[in-house]
């Protein structure tokens, strides 16, 4: 049942699909044998695998309905148990329940993010409110909550293990936050709100997906491809061919396609078209406009927060995080906003001067569609650094091999490709992950790297099955990493940017978090931690991309096979703080708007107007926009997931910067002792310990913000120096260093 409860925190900060291990059998509630493959236990090799080769979209609705009925019967049996409540017959019994629904929900979620079409969208529109209502039936089950509460109140005298106490506490507090203590009328209204929100979330996501899938920039002639590097030309041509468009190339409406076009195209009118196409997703009027959805979502969230006893939705969402209050997150975000904006003005002045030097008129003004283009020119002129030159050493497959090697060194994992499992798309490949010492399997890793129609943009990690050791079983996890790289010519390597390579390592960090899990109960496994801690393991993993050990082995020229030269690495180092203002400001703008929208309470908000006026009050430079404008902000409006929580990337990066300094203070990035402490206290424990305690066990102290402030190149104000850690910071770039190499990188789009 956990996937359906994740939205209100009932599964911790769930970052994935299935969380609980499947039950041993899969029968419908009436006892009839389940004939649909979706309802069967996963069978086959590797402890059971998803039957992707047998999935039919038409089966999703009846399978979900049957699985929910089965799960409800399980829950009712727990709630009506005449025996006195104990951990075993209540909390553990809940962990054992819902296996069929977990399996069906996992596959359903994959189709929603990776194979979404009109037929599936129809199913989603119908099922989203039903699934929300089902979740409420569980959290509002008074008899069930009474039993949970009894176990919670008797923990001290029950001789429970530390992990059992943690699970009990997590479940109890999640039910309370979901309205378990409300009276009957309030519960009914809460359920109505959740069902309405589920429908609106689905509408929002479908609208963004429609604009991403349907809107393209067609490059009619070779002249319109002017300035583009060969790899981007090949990708644009491949996109045109796949869409059967008779043109020189097509720029699809995803960041992985638009960003490089804005960086290299010397056709300014086309840059503007591409920029407007991308930044106006969900904001074009008509059937796919999201503004009305946002207004309704904000109103319903505000009402729900009040029902649950919170001042605003932001206060509700941050109540069970490391930050604790939105005011704490806001104070620190605002603190760094001023130096970030000041840096933007410096960057714009440099670009403006270069543009005029190259012949632009004296009144030429840098516009948002010019920023990446002229920033790259300044980078070349000032640092002799061409990102396209760097890209020639970053082959997608070699970077994947580099991640595997790094995981072998830090986590003692080995990866072997397997072909005995079905996949949901021909692009998907699978590896078995083993412990190098024992040879024992620890999980499966699925890799879905390429963009396609019906797949949401960005990069993310999923868990198809969580690790567990309940009832003497030894269930290994199944995880995936998903990206949106643009395919080039068949047979030729896909070259990616430094930012894209960083994103690969980041998302792989989430996967390693899942693969490393070593807990008893699936509800506490892997990435099931609080929202502003879940990004820490992934962000700290980014630090290993620029290490010499990885670069010398895997950053190999796609033609010569030679490793990236030290002279080029040195130039990257020299330019380490370049474009810092842009990277910080575009991200912080999104985080601040997210928080301010949800601190506005029950005000009826016009999203476009609110965004425009708030950014003006903040002093947002006109030369750039939010990284995620409000009408396409899937993090915040396609679910409750990162709502009032986009700041969490910043909070986590403080931990990551401080954590990596433990390696640099030791013998370097591959210090075995430090690596083992990180693995044991962060990666293996899931949500079995308080995250602050886990961090202290690793680091020997609370985190400090000093290293990150220094890395960003921003002044350490007296306020910042006095602020207790952990402290969120203000951008998505991170300076990485070890004993030989120090590189500043810019993060790509996250889940």
Tab-separated table of C-alpha atoms in Angstrom, residues 348-674:
chain	number	residue	atom	x	y	z
A	348	UNK	CA	25.850	40.105	-18.141
A	349	UNK	CA	28.244	43.044	-18.313
A	350	UNK	CA	30.986	40.722	-19.575
A	351	UNK	CA	28.682	39.238	-22.201
A	352	UNK	CA	27.391	42.636	-23.255
A	353	UNK	CA	30.920	43.904	-23.785
A	354	UNK	CA	31.868	40.882	-25.855
A	355	UNK	CA	28.748	41.155	-28.013
A	356	UNK	CA	29.522	44.779	-28.826
A	357	UNK	CA	33.150	43.872	-29.474
A	358	UNK	CA	31.915	41.338	-32.036
A	359	UNK	CA	29.855	43.977	-33.840
A	360	UNK	CA	26.538	44.176	-32.040
A	361	UNK	CA	24.974	47.671	-31.911
A	362	UNK	CA	25.741	49.848	-28.903
A	363	UNK	CA	22.189	49.433	-27.576
A	364	UNK	CA	22.317	45.647	-27.841
A	365	UNK	CA	20.785	43.974	-24.782
A	366	UNK	CA	21.387	40.445	-23.583
A	367	UNK	CA	18.083	38.590	-23.548
A	368	UNK	CA	17.381	35.244	-21.885
A	369	UNK	CA	17.821	33.412	-25.197
A	370	UNK	CA	21.278	34.994	-25.499
A	371	UNK	CA	22.638	34.071	-22.068
A	372	UNK	CA	23.984	30.600	-22.776
A	373	UNK	CA	25.290	31.630	-26.201
A	374	UNK	CA	27.340	34.584	-25.011
A	375	UNK	CA	28.328	32.902	-21.751
A	376	UNK	CA	29.990	30.202	-23.829
A	377	UNK	CA	31.784	32.855	-25.889
A	378	UNK	CA	33.051	34.565	-22.725
A	379	UNK	CA	34.184	31.214	-21.380
A	380	UNK	CA	36.203	30.579	-24.540
A	381	UNK	CA	37.738	34.039	-24.584
A	382	UNK	CA	38.577	34.266	-20.888
A	383	UNK	CA	39.502	30.703	-20.066
A	384	UNK	CA	40.231	29.148	-23.462
A	385	UNK	CA	37.579	26.606	-22.514
A	386	UNK	CA	35.138	25.269	-25.082
A	387	UNK	CA	32.472	23.039	-23.575
A	388	UNK	CA	32.176	21.302	-26.919
A	389	UNK	CA	35.839	20.355	-26.590
A	390	UNK	CA	35.134	18.870	-23.164
A	391	UNK	CA	32.149	16.991	-24.585
A	392	UNK	CA	34.365	15.022	-26.987
A	393	UNK	CA	35.779	13.194	-23.965
A	394	UNK	CA	32.415	12.413	-22.369
A	395	UNK	CA	30.904	9.405	-24.075
A	396	UNK	CA	27.678	8.236	-22.439
A	397	UNK	CA	28.735	4.602	-22.324
A	398	UNK	CA	32.182	5.421	-20.943
A	399	UNK	CA	30.618	7.569	-18.244
A	400	UNK	CA	28.362	4.660	-17.325
A	401	UNK	CA	31.439	2.436	-17.095
A	402	UNK	CA	33.058	5.078	-14.907
A	403	UNK	CA	30.085	5.007	-12.543
A	404	UNK	CA	30.339	1.240	-12.294
A	405	UNK	CA	34.064	1.437	-11.543
A	406	UNK	CA	33.518	4.089	-8.888
A	407	UNK	CA	30.793	1.964	-7.283
A	408	UNK	CA	33.230	-0.933	-7.194
A	409	UNK	CA	35.820	1.141	-5.377
A	410	UNK	CA	33.469	2.805	-2.869
A	411	UNK	CA	30.724	0.207	-2.431
A	412	UNK	CA	32.443	-3.042	-3.473
A	413	UNK	CA	29.831	-3.605	-6.190
A	414	UNK	CA	30.312	-5.308	-9.553
A	415	UNK	CA	27.966	-4.978	-12.531
A	416	UNK	CA	27.251	-7.684	-15.105
A	417	UNK	CA	24.867	-7.188	-18.043
A	418	UNK	CA	21.912	-9.571	-18.156
A	419	UNK	CA	19.630	-10.457	-21.027
A	420	UNK	CA	17.275	-12.846	-19.238
A	421	UNK	CA	14.811	-10.163	-18.140
A	422	UNK	CA	12.098	-8.419	-20.163
A	423	UNK	CA	12.256	-4.648	-20.585
A	424	UNK	CA	9.539	-2.081	-21.217
A	425	UNK	CA	11.305	-0.475	-24.201
A	426	UNK	CA	14.120	-1.601	-26.520
A	427	UNK	CA	16.317	1.251	-25.241
A	428	UNK	CA	16.337	-0.217	-21.715
A	429	UNK	CA	19.251	-2.395	-20.569
A	430	UNK	CA	19.740	-4.288	-17.324
A	431	UNK	CA	22.713	-5.196	-15.110
A	432	UNK	CA	22.962	-7.555	-12.156
A	433	UNK	CA	24.724	-5.941	-9.209
A	434	UNK	CA	26.814	-8.195	-6.960
A	435	UNK	CA	29.031	-7.831	-3.942
A	436	UNK	CA	32.567	-8.190	-5.311
A	437	UNK	CA	33.834	-10.114	-2.300
A	438	UNK	CA	31.038	-12.644	-1.801
A	439	UNK	CA	29.602	-12.701	-5.317
A	440	UNK	CA	26.147	-12.372	-3.776
A	441	UNK	CA	23.520	-10.471	-5.743
A	442	UNK	CA	22.479	-7.161	-4.175
A	443	UNK	CA	20.059	-6.070	-6.885
A	444	UNK	CA	19.284	-5.268	-10.495
A	445	UNK	CA	19.952	-1.919	-12.198
A	446	UNK	CA	17.820	-0.875	-15.202
A	447	UNK	CA	19.076	1.943	-17.441
A	448	UNK	CA	16.710	3.904	-19.708
A	449	UNK	CA	18.877	6.703	-21.138
A	450	UNK	CA	17.138	8.160	-24.194
A	451	UNK	CA	14.375	10.686	-24.837
A	452	UNK	CA	11.226	9.647	-26.711
A	453	UNK	CA	7.627	10.819	-27.114
A	454	UNK	CA	5.553	9.917	-24.071
A	455	UNK	CA	8.507	10.033	-21.681
A	456	UNK	CA	8.680	12.846	-19.171
A	457	UNK	CA	11.722	15.084	-19.438
A	458	UNK	CA	14.603	15.197	-17.006
A	459	UNK	CA	16.417	12.487	-15.085
A	460	UNK	CA	15.274	10.375	-12.161
A	461	UNK	CA	15.682	7.166	-10.184
A	462	UNK	CA	13.031	4.572	-9.405
A	463	UNK	CA	12.915	1.567	-7.111
A	464	UNK	CA	10.833	-1.247	-8.559
A	465	UNK	CA	11.308	-3.364	-5.438
A	466	UNK	CA	12.815	-2.469	-2.063
A	467	UNK	CA	15.342	-4.508	-0.153
A	468	UNK	CA	14.093	-6.286	2.964
A	469	UNK	CA	14.913	-9.037	5.487
A	470	UNK	CA	11.486	-9.614	7.039
A	471	UNK	CA	10.474	-13.079	8.167
A	472	UNK	CA	13.853	-14.582	7.393
A	473	UNK	CA	13.688	-13.593	3.721
A	474	UNK	CA	16.528	-11.914	1.854
A	475	UNK	CA	14.857	-9.787	-0.793
A	476	UNK	CA	17.153	-7.780	-3.050
A	477	UNK	CA	16.219	-4.483	-4.601
A	478	UNK	CA	15.511	-3.524	-8.198
A	479	UNK	CA	16.317	0.077	-9.167
A	480	UNK	CA	16.488	2.128	-12.344
A	481	UNK	CA	18.077	5.305	-13.661
A	482	UNK	CA	16.246	7.247	-16.345
A	483	UNK	CA	17.533	10.068	-18.549
A	484	UNK	CA	16.625	11.937	-21.730
A	485	UNK	CA	19.730	11.987	-23.894
A	486	UNK	CA	19.242	12.576	-27.600
A	487	UNK	CA	20.335	9.725	-29.821
A	488	UNK	CA	22.735	10.508	-32.627
A	489	UNK	CA	23.621	8.450	-35.663
A	490	UNK	CA	23.287	4.685	-35.223
A	491	UNK	CA	26.538	3.115	-34.118
A	492	UNK	CA	28.152	6.371	-33.060
A	493	UNK	CA	28.804	7.238	-29.396
A	494	UNK	CA	26.455	9.666	-27.675
A	495	UNK	CA	28.488	12.611	-26.417
A	496	UNK	CA	27.191	14.384	-23.325
A	497	UNK	CA	28.039	17.621	-21.564
A	498	UNK	CA	29.848	17.932	-18.249
A	499	UNK	CA	26.513	18.934	-16.718
A	500	UNK	CA	24.883	15.797	-18.131
A	501	UNK	CA	27.707	13.619	-16.810
A	502	UNK	CA	27.225	15.208	-13.395
A	503	UNK	CA	23.524	14.410	-13.538
A	504	UNK	CA	24.350	10.797	-14.375
A	505	UNK	CA	26.491	10.490	-11.261
A	506	UNK	CA	23.838	12.272	-9.189
A	507	UNK	CA	21.021	9.947	-10.189
A	508	UNK	CA	23.330	6.952	-9.866
A	509	UNK	CA	23.868	8.101	-6.281
A	510	UNK	CA	20.142	7.583	-5.680
A	511	UNK	CA	20.446	4.119	-7.215
A	512	UNK	CA	23.411	3.287	-4.964
A	513	UNK	CA	21.378	4.482	-1.992
A	514	UNK	CA	18.790	1.859	-2.892
A	515	UNK	CA	21.291	-0.868	-3.779
A	516	UNK	CA	23.234	-0.366	-0.531
A	517	UNK	CA	20.161	-0.689	1.678
A	518	UNK	CA	20.562	-3.248	4.475
A	519	UNK	CA	17.472	-3.059	6.681
A	520	UNK	CA	14.772	-5.413	7.869
A	521	UNK	CA	11.582	-3.597	6.938
A	522	UNK	CA	10.884	-2.457	3.350
A	523	UNK	CA	9.088	0.676	4.489
A	524	UNK	CA	12.377	2.006	5.867
A	525	UNK	CA	14.608	0.800	3.043
A	526	UNK	CA	16.758	2.704	0.584
A	527	UNK	CA	15.598	6.187	-0.326
A	528	UNK	CA	12.593	6.248	2.054
A	529	UNK	CA	14.010	9.193	3.996
A	530	UNK	CA	12.881	12.775	4.574
A	531	UNK	CA	12.765	15.022	1.534
A	532	UNK	CA	15.663	17.320	2.378
A	533	UNK	CA	17.931	14.352	3.142
A	534	UNK	CA	17.092	12.142	0.152
A	535	UNK	CA	19.197	14.301	-2.171
A	536	UNK	CA	22.291	14.131	0.045
A	537	UNK	CA	23.553	10.665	-0.988
A	538	UNK	CA	23.058	11.523	-4.651
A	539	UNK	CA	24.699	14.939	-4.466
A	540	UNK	CA	27.740	13.682	-2.616
A	541	UNK	CA	28.275	11.065	-5.360
A	542	UNK	CA	28.785	13.854	-7.907
A	543	UNK	CA	32.162	14.480	-6.320
A	544	UNK	CA	33.666	11.379	-7.886
A	545	UNK	CA	33.135	12.369	-11.532
A	546	UNK	CA	36.080	14.820	-11.656
A	547	UNK	CA	38.538	12.639	-9.785
A	548	UNK	CA	41.656	11.750	-11.807
A	549	UNK	CA	40.936	8.062	-11.263
A	550	UNK	CA	37.658	8.384	-13.200
A	551	UNK	CA	38.805	10.931	-15.772
A	552	UNK	CA	41.981	9.081	-16.739
A	553	UNK	CA	40.144	5.789	-17.212
A	554	UNK	CA	36.831	6.856	-18.700
A	555	UNK	CA	36.950	10.448	-20.028
A	556	UNK	CA	38.320	9.211	-23.337
A	557	UNK	CA	38.192	11.005	-26.671
A	558	UNK	CA	35.473	9.481	-28.812
A	559	UNK	CA	37.810	9.213	-31.828
A	560	UNK	CA	41.336	8.735	-30.483
A	561	UNK	CA	40.531	6.955	-27.228
A	562	UNK	CA	43.028	9.152	-25.391
A	563	UNK	CA	42.126	10.409	-21.882
A	564	UNK	CA	41.187	14.021	-21.313
A	565	UNK	CA	44.472	15.967	-21.139
A	566	UNK	CA	45.528	17.539	-17.870
A	567	UNK	CA	45.811	20.901	-19.633
A	568	UNK	CA	42.088	20.787	-20.392
A	569	UNK	CA	41.296	19.767	-16.810
A	570	UNK	CA	43.407	22.700	-15.649
A	571	UNK	CA	41.358	25.058	-17.811
A	572	UNK	CA	38.183	23.614	-16.329
A	573	UNK	CA	39.616	24.282	-12.885
A	574	UNK	CA	40.519	27.842	-13.804
A	575	UNK	CA	36.951	28.469	-14.943
A	576	UNK	CA	35.509	26.767	-11.886
A	577	UNK	CA	33.396	29.694	-10.685
A	578	UNK	CA	32.350	30.839	-14.153
A	579	UNK	CA	28.598	31.432	-14.670
A	580	UNK	CA	28.014	30.922	-10.949
A	581	UNK	CA	25.498	33.757	-10.802
A	582	UNK	CA	23.282	32.264	-13.507
A	583	UNK	CA	23.310	28.761	-12.045
A	584	UNK	CA	22.529	30.032	-8.559
A	585	UNK	CA	19.882	32.549	-9.504
A	586	UNK	CA	17.830	30.430	-11.897
A	587	UNK	CA	17.611	27.659	-9.320
A	588	UNK	CA	16.957	29.895	-6.315
A	589	UNK	CA	14.212	31.724	-8.196
A	590	UNK	CA	12.315	28.443	-8.563
A	591	UNK	CA	12.886	27.478	-4.926
A	592	UNK	CA	11.788	30.876	-3.638
A	593	UNK	CA	8.664	31.013	-5.808
A	594	UNK	CA	7.756	27.501	-4.679
A	595	UNK	CA	8.023	28.464	-1.020
A	596	UNK	CA	6.319	31.850	-1.379
A	597	UNK	CA	3.388	30.318	-3.280
A	598	UNK	CA	2.792	27.914	-0.418
A	599	UNK	CA	3.298	30.506	2.300
A	600	UNK	CA	0.560	32.630	0.718
A	601	UNK	CA	-2.073	30.520	2.435
A	602	UNK	CA	-5.590	30.622	1.045
A	603	UNK	CA	-5.077	33.630	-1.230
A	604	UNK	CA	-6.513	33.030	-4.681
A	605	UNK	CA	-3.426	33.256	-6.841
A	606	UNK	CA	-3.018	34.113	-10.498
A	607	UNK	CA	0.169	32.083	-11.140
A	608	UNK	CA	1.587	34.171	-13.974
A	609	UNK	CA	0.940	37.409	-12.112
A	610	UNK	CA	2.306	36.042	-8.836
A	611	UNK	CA	5.451	34.778	-10.542
A	612	UNK	CA	5.997	38.058	-12.382
A	613	UNK	CA	5.381	40.339	-9.392
A	614	UNK	CA	7.304	38.217	-6.884
A	615	UNK	CA	10.353	37.989	-9.121
A	616	UNK	CA	10.214	41.737	-9.620
A	617	UNK	CA	10.138	42.255	-5.843
A	618	UNK	CA	13.115	39.926	-5.497
A	619	UNK	CA	15.031	41.844	-8.162
A	620	UNK	CA	15.218	38.955	-10.620
A	621	UNK	CA	17.547	39.911	-13.482
A	622	UNK	CA	15.663	40.272	-16.766
A	623	UNK	CA	18.315	38.279	-18.612
A	624	UNK	CA	17.218	34.911	-17.246
A	625	UNK	CA	14.178	33.038	-15.969
A	626	UNK	CA	13.442	30.505	-13.267
A	627	UNK	CA	14.890	27.093	-13.945
A	628	UNK	CA	11.341	25.722	-13.716
A	629	UNK	CA	8.650	28.290	-14.412
A	630	UNK	CA	5.450	27.805	-12.447
A	631	UNK	CA	3.233	26.417	-15.276
A	632	UNK	CA	5.691	23.561	-15.953
A	633	UNK	CA	6.992	22.991	-12.412
A	634	UNK	CA	6.329	19.241	-12.258
A	635	UNK	CA	8.344	18.908	-9.047
A	636	UNK	CA	5.723	21.019	-7.294
A	637	UNK	CA	2.432	20.624	-9.161
A	638	UNK	CA	2.426	17.126	-10.674
A	639	UNK	CA	2.322	15.700	-7.140
A	640	UNK	CA	2.906	16.821	-3.588
A	641	UNK	CA	6.447	15.429	-3.862
A	642	UNK	CA	8.620	18.561	-3.842
A	643	UNK	CA	5.894	21.104	-3.052
A	644	UNK	CA	7.319	23.677	-0.640
A	645	UNK	CA	10.361	21.440	-0.845
A	646	UNK	CA	12.390	22.406	-3.883
A	647	UNK	CA	14.793	24.068	-1.439
A	648	UNK	CA	15.755	20.542	-0.352
A	649	UNK	CA	18.385	20.246	-3.092
A	650	UNK	CA	20.099	23.206	-1.477
A	651	UNK	CA	19.828	21.792	2.014
A	652	UNK	CA	21.270	18.481	0.878
A	653	UNK	CA	24.161	20.055	-1.000
A	654	UNK	CA	25.403	21.553	2.264
A	655	UNK	CA	25.638	18.052	3.656
A	656	UNK	CA	27.294	16.831	0.466
A	657	UNK	CA	29.970	19.525	0.440
A	658	UNK	CA	30.733	19.020	4.112
A	659	UNK	CA	30.738	15.240	3.718
A	660	UNK	CA	33.184	15.227	0.825
A	661	UNK	CA	35.539	17.406	2.814
A	662	UNK	CA	35.942	14.395	5.119
A	663	UNK	CA	37.607	12.640	2.180
A	664	UNK	CA	39.828	15.568	1.261
A	665	UNK	CA	40.853	15.918	4.891
A	666	UNK	CA	41.838	12.264	4.749
A	667	UNK	CA	43.758	10.500	1.995
A	668	UNK	CA	41.497	11.602	-0.870
A	669	UNK	CA	38.319	10.627	-2.673
A	670	UNK	CA	38.973	6.905	-2.352
A	671	UNK	CA	39.905	6.879	1.330
A	672	UNK	CA	38.657	3.429	2.347
A	673	UNK	CA	38.000	4.269	5.986
A	674	UNK	CA	35.992	7.396	5.227
